[in-house]
XYZ file of C-alpha atoms in Angstrom:
745
model
C -15.462 73.893 290.701
C -18.819 73.072 292.230
C -20.498 74.873 289.324
C -18.355 73.018 286.836
C -19.371 69.720 288.449
C -22.929 70.553 288.338
C -22.820 71.337 284.687
C -20.925 68.061 283.876
C -23.573 66.045 285.754
C -26.333 67.872 283.914
C -24.724 67.225 280.731
C -24.333 63.329 281.631
C -27.941 63.194 282.686
C -28.969 64.535 279.193
C -26.702 62.136 277.367
C -27.896 59.174 279.466
C -31.539 60.126 278.930
C -30.951 60.366 275.202
C -29.420 56.909 275.206
C -32.202 55.305 277.268
C -35.312 56.484 275.684
C -36.878 52.899 275.011
C -37.223 49.795 277.250
C -35.148 47.639 274.870
C -32.131 50.017 275.275
C -31.667 48.818 278.966
C -30.107 45.714 277.695
C -27.198 47.773 276.293
C -26.418 49.516 279.536
C -23.245 47.496 280.079
C -22.259 48.266 276.362
C -22.796 52.045 276.855
C -20.785 52.030 280.214
C -17.861 50.343 278.550
C -17.955 52.644 275.572
C -17.963 55.821 277.668
C -15.106 54.385 279.826
C -12.969 53.892 276.741
C -13.805 57.592 275.720
C -12.883 58.882 279.135
C -9.421 57.091 279.113
C -8.766 58.419 275.684
C -9.402 61.969 276.754
C -7.539 61.643 279.927
C -4.568 60.256 277.917
C -4.720 63.179 275.380
C -4.991 65.834 278.256
C -1.871 64.277 280.121
C 0.061 64.255 276.763
C -0.768 68.103 276.262
C 0.216 69.118 279.695
C 3.585 67.098 279.313
C 4.170 68.889 276.060
C 3.462 72.372 277.659
C 5.769 71.571 280.455
C 8.622 70.525 278.069
C 8.267 73.719 276.230
C 8.365 75.846 279.283
C 11.521 73.972 280.349
C 13.167 74.464 277.097
C 12.328 78.070 276.998
C 13.835 78.674 280.380
C 17.008 76.881 279.333
C 17.373 79.226 276.136
C 16.862 82.293 278.356
C 19.556 81.295 280.602
C 21.938 80.711 277.693
C 21.039 84.024 276.246
C 21.793 85.717 279.478
C 25.175 84.079 279.591
C 25.835 85.196 275.942
C 25.041 88.788 276.666
C 27.300 88.801 279.481
C 30.141 87.361 277.273
C 29.535 90.029 274.626
C 29.467 92.843 277.173
C 33.007 91.634 278.415
C 34.196 91.331 274.746
C 32.971 94.975 273.972
C 34.960 96.130 276.905
C 37.947 94.508 275.621
C 37.481 95.829 272.410
C 37.056 99.285 273.604
C 40.390 99.071 275.431
C 42.149 97.829 272.339
C 40.808 100.385 270.164
C 41.868 103.247 272.457
C 45.353 101.710 272.661
C 45.657 101.391 268.793
C 44.587 105.140 267.794
C 48.333 106.054 267.568
C 49.099 102.959 265.636
C 46.480 103.728 262.895
C 47.916 107.274 262.553
C 51.314 105.649 261.884
C 49.896 103.641 258.948
C 49.297 106.543 256.617
C 52.279 105.666 254.489
C 50.876 102.148 254.139
C 47.495 103.665 253.031
C 49.210 105.729 250.442
C 51.198 102.818 249.197
C 47.874 100.902 248.735
C 46.461 103.684 246.670
C 49.604 103.797 244.690
C 49.570 100.037 244.184
C 45.970 100.212 243.017
C 46.978 102.938 240.310
C 49.809 101.092 239.273
C 47.687 97.867 239.075
C 45.280 99.760 236.601
C 48.066 101.019 234.741
C 49.598 97.521 234.388
C 46.064 96.258 233.331
C 45.924 98.914 230.669
C 49.461 98.805 229.722
C 48.818 96.795 226.585
C 46.073 99.281 225.394
C 48.196 102.298 226.276
C 51.145 101.118 224.189
C 48.831 100.044 221.419
C 46.674 103.261 221.283
C 48.082 104.444 217.904
C 47.360 101.089 216.306
C 43.934 100.853 217.591
C 43.342 104.282 216.520
C 44.284 103.367 213.003
C 42.259 99.988 213.081
C 39.150 101.986 214.290
C 39.462 104.724 211.578
C 39.761 101.955 208.944
C 36.630 100.245 210.216
C 34.690 103.496 210.257
C 35.666 104.190 206.756
C 34.778 100.590 205.831
C 31.403 101.148 207.432
C 31.945 98.341 210.013
C 30.437 100.618 212.592
C 29.865 98.082 215.271
C 33.484 96.945 215.305
C 34.742 100.361 215.123
C 32.561 101.274 218.227
C 33.765 98.297 219.990
C 37.476 99.488 219.742
C 36.470 103.023 220.493
C 34.868 101.855 223.761
C 38.029 99.924 224.636
C 40.198 103.024 224.311
C 37.731 105.256 226.152
C 37.563 102.684 228.899
C 41.459 102.576 229.265
C 41.456 106.430 229.177
C 38.693 106.852 231.772
C 40.131 104.345 234.112
C 43.456 106.070 234.200
C 42.002 109.377 234.555
C 39.872 108.140 237.478
C 42.821 106.606 239.319
C 44.700 109.920 238.768
C 41.694 111.821 240.117
C 41.429 109.540 243.211
C 45.224 110.115 243.940
C 45.257 113.829 243.292
C 42.112 115.378 241.926
C 43.924 118.812 241.727
C 46.824 117.576 239.550
C 45.601 118.976 236.253
C 49.074 118.457 234.487
C 48.823 114.710 234.703
C 45.162 114.718 233.698
C 45.990 116.932 230.712
C 48.895 114.546 229.869
C 46.534 111.719 229.637
C 43.942 113.637 227.648
C 46.533 114.598 225.138
C 47.850 111.240 224.726
C 44.279 109.917 223.887
C 43.538 113.020 221.839
C 43.015 111.043 218.670
C 40.183 109.030 220.249
C 37.990 112.120 220.436
C 38.454 112.680 216.665
C 37.415 108.987 216.092
C 34.395 109.506 218.157
C 33.528 112.539 216.122
C 34.034 110.752 212.982
C 32.110 107.848 214.013
C 29.184 110.084 215.078
C 29.190 111.761 211.594
C 28.811 108.255 210.202
C 25.958 107.643 212.466
C 24.232 110.878 211.794
C 24.429 110.301 207.986
C 22.653 106.940 208.449
C 20.081 108.587 210.758
C 19.425 111.315 208.155
C 18.772 108.752 205.541
C 17.010 106.396 207.773
C 13.842 106.203 205.626
C 15.901 105.165 202.658
C 18.288 102.991 204.715
C 15.500 100.879 206.349
C 14.375 99.906 202.956
C 17.686 98.875 201.477
C 19.736 97.823 204.539
C 17.975 97.692 207.766
C 20.677 96.047 209.473
C 22.770 99.184 209.072
C 20.114 101.071 210.888
C 19.950 98.502 213.671
C 23.730 98.701 214.086
C 23.400 102.539 214.510
C 20.735 102.168 217.210
C 22.722 99.538 219.035
C 25.735 101.863 219.231
C 23.583 104.711 220.544
C 22.049 102.284 223.195
C 25.790 101.330 224.270
C 26.473 104.981 224.568
C 23.434 105.715 226.497
C 24.345 102.954 229.121
C 27.861 104.366 229.480
C 26.406 107.847 229.943
C 24.160 106.550 232.819
C 27.175 104.609 234.344
C 29.349 107.706 234.285
C 26.795 110.079 235.705
C 26.121 107.584 238.561
C 29.772 107.521 239.250
C 29.903 111.289 239.114
C 27.267 111.315 241.894
C 29.576 108.904 243.972
C 32.937 110.409 243.308
C 32.478 113.690 241.592
C 34.573 112.440 238.610
C 33.315 112.181 235.073
C 35.321 111.657 231.905
C 35.683 114.466 229.316
C 33.051 114.227 226.609
C 30.562 112.764 228.901
C 27.461 112.438 228.718
C 27.516 112.173 224.878
C 23.671 112.223 224.665
C 23.697 110.469 221.328
C 20.143 109.469 221.689
C 18.963 113.011 222.176
C 21.140 114.066 219.112
C 19.834 111.334 217.037
C 16.132 112.618 217.716
C 17.390 116.255 217.112
C 18.778 115.132 213.587
C 15.618 113.231 212.832
C 13.654 116.397 213.604
C 16.003 118.559 211.373
C 15.594 115.912 208.743
C 11.955 116.041 208.916
C 11.810 119.680 208.575
C 14.308 119.959 205.692
C 12.159 117.302 203.870
C 9.032 119.265 204.414
C 10.534 122.617 203.286
C 12.577 120.947 200.476
C 9.336 120.030 198.650
C 8.680 123.393 197.192
C 9.828 122.981 193.629
C 8.204 125.877 191.955
C 7.359 129.599 192.603
C 4.319 131.654 191.528
C 6.292 133.236 188.849
C 7.192 129.937 187.263
C 4.013 128.147 187.983
C 0.463 129.483 189.034
C -0.344 126.067 190.541
C 2.922 125.981 192.697
C 1.225 125.812 196.065
C -1.248 123.055 194.882
C 1.859 121.009 193.713
C 3.769 121.769 196.878
C 0.958 120.727 199.197
C 0.428 117.524 197.090
C 4.021 116.597 197.356
C 4.027 117.115 201.132
C 0.953 114.951 201.319
C 2.436 112.272 199.373
C 5.736 112.397 201.157
C 4.493 112.462 204.669
C 2.021 109.445 204.118
C 4.772 107.382 202.551
C 7.208 108.234 205.379
C 4.809 107.520 208.055
C 3.865 104.108 206.425
C 7.470 103.215 206.185
C 7.986 104.097 209.788
C 5.146 101.993 210.874
C 5.927 98.993 208.788
C 9.749 99.078 208.801
C 11.377 101.468 211.064
C 9.585 100.499 214.192
C 11.146 97.049 213.961
C 14.639 98.615 214.092
C 14.182 100.508 217.264
C 13.661 99.353 220.866
C 10.156 99.673 222.066
C 10.856 102.433 224.678
C 12.081 104.667 221.764
C 8.431 104.898 220.630
C 9.792 105.989 217.240
C 6.632 106.129 215.322
C 4.879 108.400 217.898
C 8.067 110.712 217.878
C 8.311 110.806 214.331
C 4.590 111.525 213.958
C 4.999 114.500 216.301
C 7.905 115.761 214.530
C 6.016 115.669 211.067
C 3.164 117.327 212.700
C 5.146 120.017 214.117
C 7.282 120.598 210.924
C 3.927 120.675 208.890
C 2.556 123.274 211.312
C 5.601 125.530 211.059
C 5.485 125.200 207.306
C 1.759 126.048 207.070
C 2.194 129.013 209.424
C 4.942 130.355 207.088
C 2.857 129.838 204.182
C -0.182 131.536 205.672
C 2.011 134.642 206.641
C 2.918 135.109 202.761
C 1.012 137.271 200.545
C -1.160 134.621 199.256
C -3.702 135.057 196.318
C -7.192 134.051 196.694
C -6.965 130.799 194.942
C -3.807 129.969 196.929
C -5.612 130.784 200.240
C -8.287 128.348 199.306
C -5.826 125.615 198.466
C -4.007 126.093 201.870
C -7.114 126.067 203.972
C -8.680 123.249 202.046
C -5.373 121.252 202.752
C -5.035 122.356 206.381
C -8.829 121.894 207.457
C -9.814 118.944 205.408
C -7.092 117.060 203.274
C -4.673 116.750 206.441
C -7.173 114.658 208.446
C -8.737 112.979 205.525
C -8.299 109.378 204.309
C -5.793 110.736 201.737
C -3.439 111.581 204.587
C -3.493 111.190 208.273
C -6.837 109.377 208.157
C -5.458 106.707 206.041
C -6.614 103.299 207.127
C -3.044 101.782 207.004
C -1.946 104.358 209.798
C -4.740 103.292 212.249
C -4.847 102.933 215.075
C -1.626 104.553 215.816
C -2.759 107.755 214.365
C -5.948 109.357 215.878
C -6.912 112.366 213.740
C -9.225 113.642 216.497
C -6.175 114.042 218.809
C -4.106 115.821 216.446
C -3.846 119.548 217.010
C -4.687 122.192 214.406
C -1.740 122.808 211.927
C -2.435 126.733 212.158
C -4.378 128.644 214.955
C -7.809 129.751 214.586
C -6.667 133.388 214.508
C -4.470 132.548 211.582
C -7.479 130.794 209.817
C -9.766 133.814 210.571
C -7.166 136.248 209.008
C -6.780 134.090 205.972
C -10.584 133.927 205.573
C -10.900 137.657 206.058
C -8.141 138.361 203.387
C -9.887 135.892 201.120
C -13.323 137.426 201.389
C -11.717 140.867 200.836
C -9.797 139.497 197.874
C -12.920 137.702 196.513
C -15.015 140.734 196.835
C -12.620 142.905 194.613
C -12.390 140.009 192.252
C -16.232 139.487 191.812
C -16.643 143.232 191.400
C -14.091 143.372 188.690
C -15.483 140.023 187.007
C -18.904 141.311 187.079
C -17.749 144.831 185.537
C -15.954 142.991 182.875
C -18.674 140.705 182.140
C -21.181 143.475 181.793
C -18.895 145.419 179.402
C -18.570 142.523 177.210
C -22.205 141.870 177.257
C -22.719 145.680 176.400
C -20.319 145.263 173.328
C -22.557 142.383 172.186
C -25.625 144.673 172.205
C -24.330 146.727 169.166
C -23.540 143.575 167.064
C -25.327 143.329 163.677
C -26.055 139.752 164.279
C -29.030 138.507 166.442
C -28.246 137.079 169.827
C -28.307 133.483 170.509
C -31.445 131.650 171.394
C -31.904 128.961 173.996
C -33.417 125.529 173.438
C -36.879 127.138 173.598
C -36.016 129.768 171.145
C -35.882 132.639 173.611
C -33.153 135.302 172.907
C -30.491 135.507 175.518
C -26.835 136.694 175.994
C -24.054 134.871 177.765
C -24.171 137.333 180.707
C -26.265 135.195 183.248
C -24.278 131.973 182.401
C -20.851 133.788 182.858
C -21.995 135.424 186.161
C -23.479 132.397 187.720
C -20.676 130.040 186.400
C -18.369 132.402 188.369
C -20.594 132.260 191.531
C -20.789 128.568 191.158
C -17.047 128.018 190.954
C -16.360 130.278 194.050
C -19.121 128.570 196.056
C -17.644 125.067 195.034
C -14.127 126.296 196.352
C -15.598 127.670 199.645
C -17.629 124.593 200.212
C -14.230 122.556 200.306
C -13.213 124.712 203.152
C -16.270 124.844 205.371
C -20.196 125.393 205.444
C -19.669 128.721 207.154
C -17.308 130.005 204.364
C -19.811 128.648 201.614
C -22.680 130.645 203.390
C -20.607 133.911 203.538
C -19.521 133.661 199.806
C -23.171 133.148 198.809
C -24.127 136.104 200.777
C -21.362 138.143 199.070
C -22.563 136.975 195.631
C -26.026 138.200 196.394
C -24.765 141.429 197.792
C -22.702 142.128 194.876
C -25.493 140.822 192.635
C -27.486 143.909 193.827
C -24.784 146.323 192.805
C -24.275 144.659 189.412
C -27.858 144.795 188.618
C -28.036 148.508 189.377
C -25.427 149.028 186.815
C -27.059 146.457 184.449
C -30.027 148.599 184.652
C -28.325 151.905 183.990
C -26.610 150.182 180.988
C -29.995 149.239 179.507
C -31.241 152.615 180.048
C -28.367 154.178 178.275
C -28.693 151.472 175.547
C -32.236 152.823 174.860
C -31.141 156.478 174.977
C -28.360 155.822 172.445
C -30.916 154.027 170.215
C -33.202 156.891 170.337
C -30.639 159.108 168.949
C -30.537 157.166 165.681
C -33.156 154.451 165.490
C -31.321 152.750 162.854
C -28.642 151.762 165.130
C -28.020 149.291 166.578
C -29.437 147.032 164.006
C -30.622 144.374 166.341
C -31.817 146.765 169.147
C -35.148 144.929 169.589
C -33.633 141.466 169.661
C -31.033 142.549 172.361
C -33.453 144.428 174.473
C -35.496 141.225 174.435
C -32.417 139.279 175.558
C -31.982 141.728 178.331
C -35.537 141.095 179.449
C -35.109 137.306 179.357
C -31.805 137.602 181.115
C -33.903 138.959 184.055
C -35.931 135.712 184.266
C -32.755 133.665 183.832
C -31.083 135.561 186.734
C -34.138 134.908 188.872
C -34.037 131.246 188.282
C -30.265 130.909 188.701
C -30.452 132.631 192.100
C -33.204 130.185 193.252
C -31.093 127.235 192.033
C -27.965 128.693 193.771
C -29.770 129.037 196.938
C -31.272 125.625 196.954
C -28.134 124.088 196.128
C -25.672 125.820 198.502
C -27.911 127.288 201.308
C -29.452 125.330 204.212
C -32.965 125.995 205.077
C -32.046 127.572 208.401
C -30.131 130.231 206.632
C -32.817 131.228 204.292
C -33.705 134.146 206.527
C -30.415 135.835 206.232
C -30.679 135.926 202.493
C -34.314 136.700 202.130
C -34.059 140.584 201.940
C -31.020 140.521 199.482
C -33.097 138.192 197.404
C -36.206 140.167 197.542
C -34.142 143.453 196.481
C -32.603 141.407 193.549
C -36.066 140.336 192.510
C -37.246 143.959 192.691
C -34.327 145.379 190.507
C -34.902 142.543 188.027
C -38.626 143.360 187.725
C -37.655 147.056 187.336
C -35.133 146.103 184.450
C -37.553 143.870 182.750
C -40.556 146.526 183.032
C -38.326 149.221 181.756
C -37.083 146.928 178.807
C -40.559 145.902 177.864
C -41.413 149.628 178.165
C -38.606 150.398 175.831
C -39.867 147.960 173.369
C -43.242 149.376 173.425
C -41.978 152.605 173.012
C -40.305 151.364 169.819
C -43.638 150.099 168.681
C -45.578 153.315 169.390
C -43.107 155.449 167.871
C -43.704 153.394 164.495
C -47.508 153.910 165.280
C -47.423 157.498 165.855
C -48.461 158.547 162.329
C -51.277 156.189 162.230
C -52.559 156.970 165.797
C -52.655 160.670 164.495
C -54.996 159.712 161.723
C -57.533 158.285 164.440
C -60.645 160.434 164.801
C -60.086 162.630 161.859
C -62.024 163.394 158.802
C -59.724 160.875 156.925
C -60.346 158.264 159.381
C -64.236 158.838 159.267
C -64.130 158.524 155.447
C -62.358 155.311 155.487
C -58.816 155.175 156.849
C -57.049 152.102 157.226
C -54.883 153.285 160.269
C -56.333 150.654 162.758
C -55.553 147.903 160.184
C -51.924 149.249 159.931
C -51.787 149.551 163.719
C -52.924 145.916 164.098
C -50.562 144.683 161.618
C -47.660 146.627 162.936
C -48.287 145.382 166.587
C -48.634 141.758 165.329
C -45.380 141.989 163.464
C -43.657 143.424 166.445
C -45.080 140.676 168.618
C -43.734 138.043 166.370
C -40.355 139.325 167.735
C -41.813 139.545 171.180
C -42.840 135.938 171.183
C -39.205 135.342 172.016
C -39.634 137.010 175.368
C -40.042 134.650 178.114
C -42.967 134.214 180.419
C -44.234 136.106 182.627
C -42.731 139.175 180.945
C -44.399 138.485 177.714
C -47.835 138.162 179.342
C -47.331 141.545 181.083
C -45.945 143.226 177.790
C -49.053 141.997 175.999
C -51.348 143.290 178.704
C -49.441 146.742 178.610
C -49.430 146.855 174.904
C -53.141 146.364 175.030
C -53.669 148.987 177.549
C -51.340 151.469 175.709
C -53.319 151.026 172.385
C -56.617 151.649 174.136
C -55.204 154.640 176.037
C -53.808 156.037 172.647
C -57.195 155.525 171.011
C -59.036 157.270 173.745
C -56.459 160.090 173.717
C -57.280 160.451 170.035
C -60.982 160.979 170.963
C -60.102 163.316 173.633
C -57.935 165.487 171.297
C -61.292 166.430 169.542
C -59.880 166.298 166.115
C -63.276 165.648 164.817
C -66.725 167.147 165.784
C -69.704 165.091 164.290
C -71.997 167.210 162.261
C -75.164 164.973 162.308
C -76.599 161.764 163.666
C -75.449 159.864 160.426
C -71.881 160.836 161.120
C -72.079 160.057 164.805
C -73.686 156.684 163.909
C -70.920 155.924 161.308
C -68.209 156.959 163.677
C -69.587 154.965 166.588
C -69.957 152.034 164.512
C -66.405 152.341 163.189
C -65.197 152.764 166.776
C -66.967 149.478 167.966
C -65.464 147.652 164.893
C -61.934 148.879 165.683
C -62.502 147.910 169.190
C -63.312 144.325 168.117
C -60.245 144.461 165.927
C -58.134 145.416 169.012
C -59.839 142.784 171.093
C -59.313 140.002 168.464
C -55.584 140.951 167.987
C -54.825 141.003 171.640
C -56.769 137.819 172.442
C -54.648 136.188 169.719
C -51.471 137.677 171.103
C -52.392 136.652 174.725
C -53.255 133.040 173.727
C -51.680 130.578 175.978
C -50.622 133.343 178.567
C -53.886 133.573 180.428
C -54.122 137.326 180.181
C -57.506 139.057 180.479
C -57.879 141.463 177.651
C -61.583 141.867 177.242
C -62.196 144.741 179.500
C -60.017 147.259 177.973
C -61.570 147.457 174.536
C -65.126 147.735 176.314
C -64.092 151.352 177.216
C -63.947 152.225 173.600
C -67.346 150.478 172.934
C -68.952 152.317 175.950
C -67.555 155.763 174.455
C -69.013 154.765 170.995
C -72.472 154.248 172.866
C -72.334 157.815 173.960
C -71.457 159.204 170.571
C -74.056 156.949 168.904
C -76.932 157.963 171.086
C -79.587 159.621 168.919
C -81.929 161.227 171.598
C -80.065 163.983 173.349
C -82.548 163.860 176.227
C -80.931 160.539 177.151
C -77.521 161.795 176.970
C -76.944 162.530 180.562
C -78.085 158.921 181.434
C -75.524 157.416 178.972
C -72.784 159.611 180.266
C -73.696 158.769 183.895
C -73.587 155.078 182.821
C -70.119 155.623 181.572
C -68.959 157.474 184.621
C -70.217 154.725 186.933
C -68.244 152.067 185.053
C -65.091 154.187 184.766
C -64.872 156.445 187.892
C -61.621 158.027 187.149
C -63.181 159.912 184.254
C -62.913 163.641 184.696
C -65.171 166.564 183.820
C -62.804 167.492 180.944
C -63.076 164.093 179.559
C -66.848 164.452 179.509
C -66.639 167.838 177.985
C -64.403 166.721 175.261
C -66.630 163.582 174.521
C -69.719 165.953 174.215
C -67.716 168.212 171.989
C -66.856 165.262 169.622
C -70.606 164.430 169.481
C -71.151 167.943 168.133
C -74.770 168.212 169.231
C -74.454 169.159 172.866
C -74.765 173.002 173.612
C -72.601 174.697 176.127
C -75.402 174.836 178.559
C -76.124 171.110 178.052
C -72.377 170.293 178.790
C -72.454 172.327 181.886
C -75.693 170.945 183.073
C -74.556 167.277 182.617
C -71.184 167.789 184.125
C -72.583 169.705 187.155
C -75.194 167.049 187.732
C -72.635 164.220 187.516
C -70.601 166.039 189.976
C -73.450 166.066 192.604
C -73.920 162.275 192.172
C -71.637 159.553 193.880
C -70.378 156.524 192.103
C -69.172 153.268 193.631
C -65.966 152.091 191.905
C -65.417 148.441 190.772
C -62.671 147.153 193.113
C -61.060 145.224 190.313
C -61.063 148.418 187.946
C -57.622 149.641 186.834
C -57.821 153.486 186.311
C -57.091 154.474 182.741
C -58.514 157.962 182.251
C -56.172 159.429 184.626
C -53.308 159.038 182.116
C -55.235 160.876 179.508
C -55.008 164.583 179.418
C -57.238 166.926 177.592
C -55.883 170.300 176.087
C -57.633 172.806 178.275
C -57.342 175.707 175.798
C -58.946 173.740 173.096
C -61.796 172.903 175.434
C -62.390 176.501 176.265
C -62.339 177.595 172.693
C -64.988 174.870 171.623
C -67.157 175.686 174.660
C -67.033 179.223 173.587
């Protein structure tokens, strides 16, 4: 208390000090004192009131506790009395069993009386219900059926309560209401007919579908009530639960399955496009049905039925089953493509499940695949196997057809630039293009596989093409008059090689991604090699044709007749130019290569004529005349092949220089300089051999055997530095050894 007093005094001092800080405030001391006195009186009054309120509450609480104690004592005394009365009445309760049985019987009789009207009118209600069912008044028919079932169930329940083991009475009730079960089945049939045709009914008479759903909902509620009572009493009426909602979805599921399976109107025997038609009908039906479900049927069912989602699931499952059945059949290649395109692309496209009108209820990304990846792989494997066989067959047939064209008496067609060609490249690559377009519809991976397959088969095909061209040449050589257009068709074969090359590049550019180029580079390279070989052999065949015609004229070269004034070279030039008028229809770069090769072969044949030593000049005049004639003819060849190579960029100058160089050796008048001239020739053309030099000196006619030996031996001791750009030509020229030996002697 002392500490509290001290705190109070200190607080008072602080407040007084706060109020009396200036001298003029001393005049208000009395006013401050009265104000503080009023505050003190107010606080004391509130304190007294609070203490009085607490005292009143304590007094009231004590009074209530006292009353509660008295009540507890009264209850205790009452319980003791009740216990005594209960013990005394046990025997009395046992004597009331008869009263209990009477109460149960009374309850049953009361139920019987309550249903008496319905019991007596059962036959009449049955007839009315049947009539209403036949008239399509399903709601009213179901209402009467519910009344009958209610009467029967109540009677059976009371009988069950009275004597659950009395099956005789139960059967009696069941038999009496036997027609009611038939009514229920008839009504159910009507309901299921409506459910089966729900997609049609909802457009024509949606109220009928709503009535069916209401009836099913009523039955579902009754089922739940009966099941609850079974948990409590163990009794459930016969035929319960009906599970009509479950049956409704089962019927919808069967209807969907039947609708999907029933869309196949044709077979492979009656229509090659049966599967395409079948899949298109399925697409149209499913899309239409789902749109009707979303826009109309959803309004006829309670939200908790989630009818659109359930039907979507049914259609997806039915489609999956159907697609798996189709996949297991022995499908042809085009049918496999149609099926996979539909399953992998069409199904989730905007033409079907991805249709904007089905969004957002249908999420194509959440739809499971219609067929397993394993089934897809098996189909693709079968497709690739079938396609391989087909491509091989198609290519063989195309080649046989093309080979038949080779023996025609009419020239082959020419393209827009005038180059001869056959239809083979167009047929082959049109076939490749079609198969690649089909594969692209399925997947990028399949497209790449098909392209690789095409390139692979192209390798085998070109080998057969090469063999066919070779056989074509051999048959022609047996009778050069047949086929009549041999040259023209051989030109077409050569041009086809270039067309094949261009088509392959175009095909790869169109259907192959850059990152896949490496996988096809080896096949492409092999194809290019084979095509170049075919073209080269074709050009060689044509040149063989030319040189067979030139052979008589080539045999005139370096003979007495030639020296006197033969026009063999003129004829050779005219013949070559005439042939090359036809060869003008050969595409670049093969024409360029052929021109160079023709030039090379003409020069080789000319040099061969020299090396055959058909002539040996007798004096300097003859050597001069022969050398000048050789130089002149070299100019003729140079002019001819320059003309033929015009526009192709071919270098034809160097070959004819060999003839000129040989002519210089023959023309030389001073034998002492012969070694120098020959050594110059050898340095320019390092592949020239000793027998060539010997033959050349023999043609000169003025070199003794010793001189020949000396020149050859001296040249053998020397070394020459070949021109890196020089293409050997003398290695192809042989000299008759026997003739050399005879002449040396």
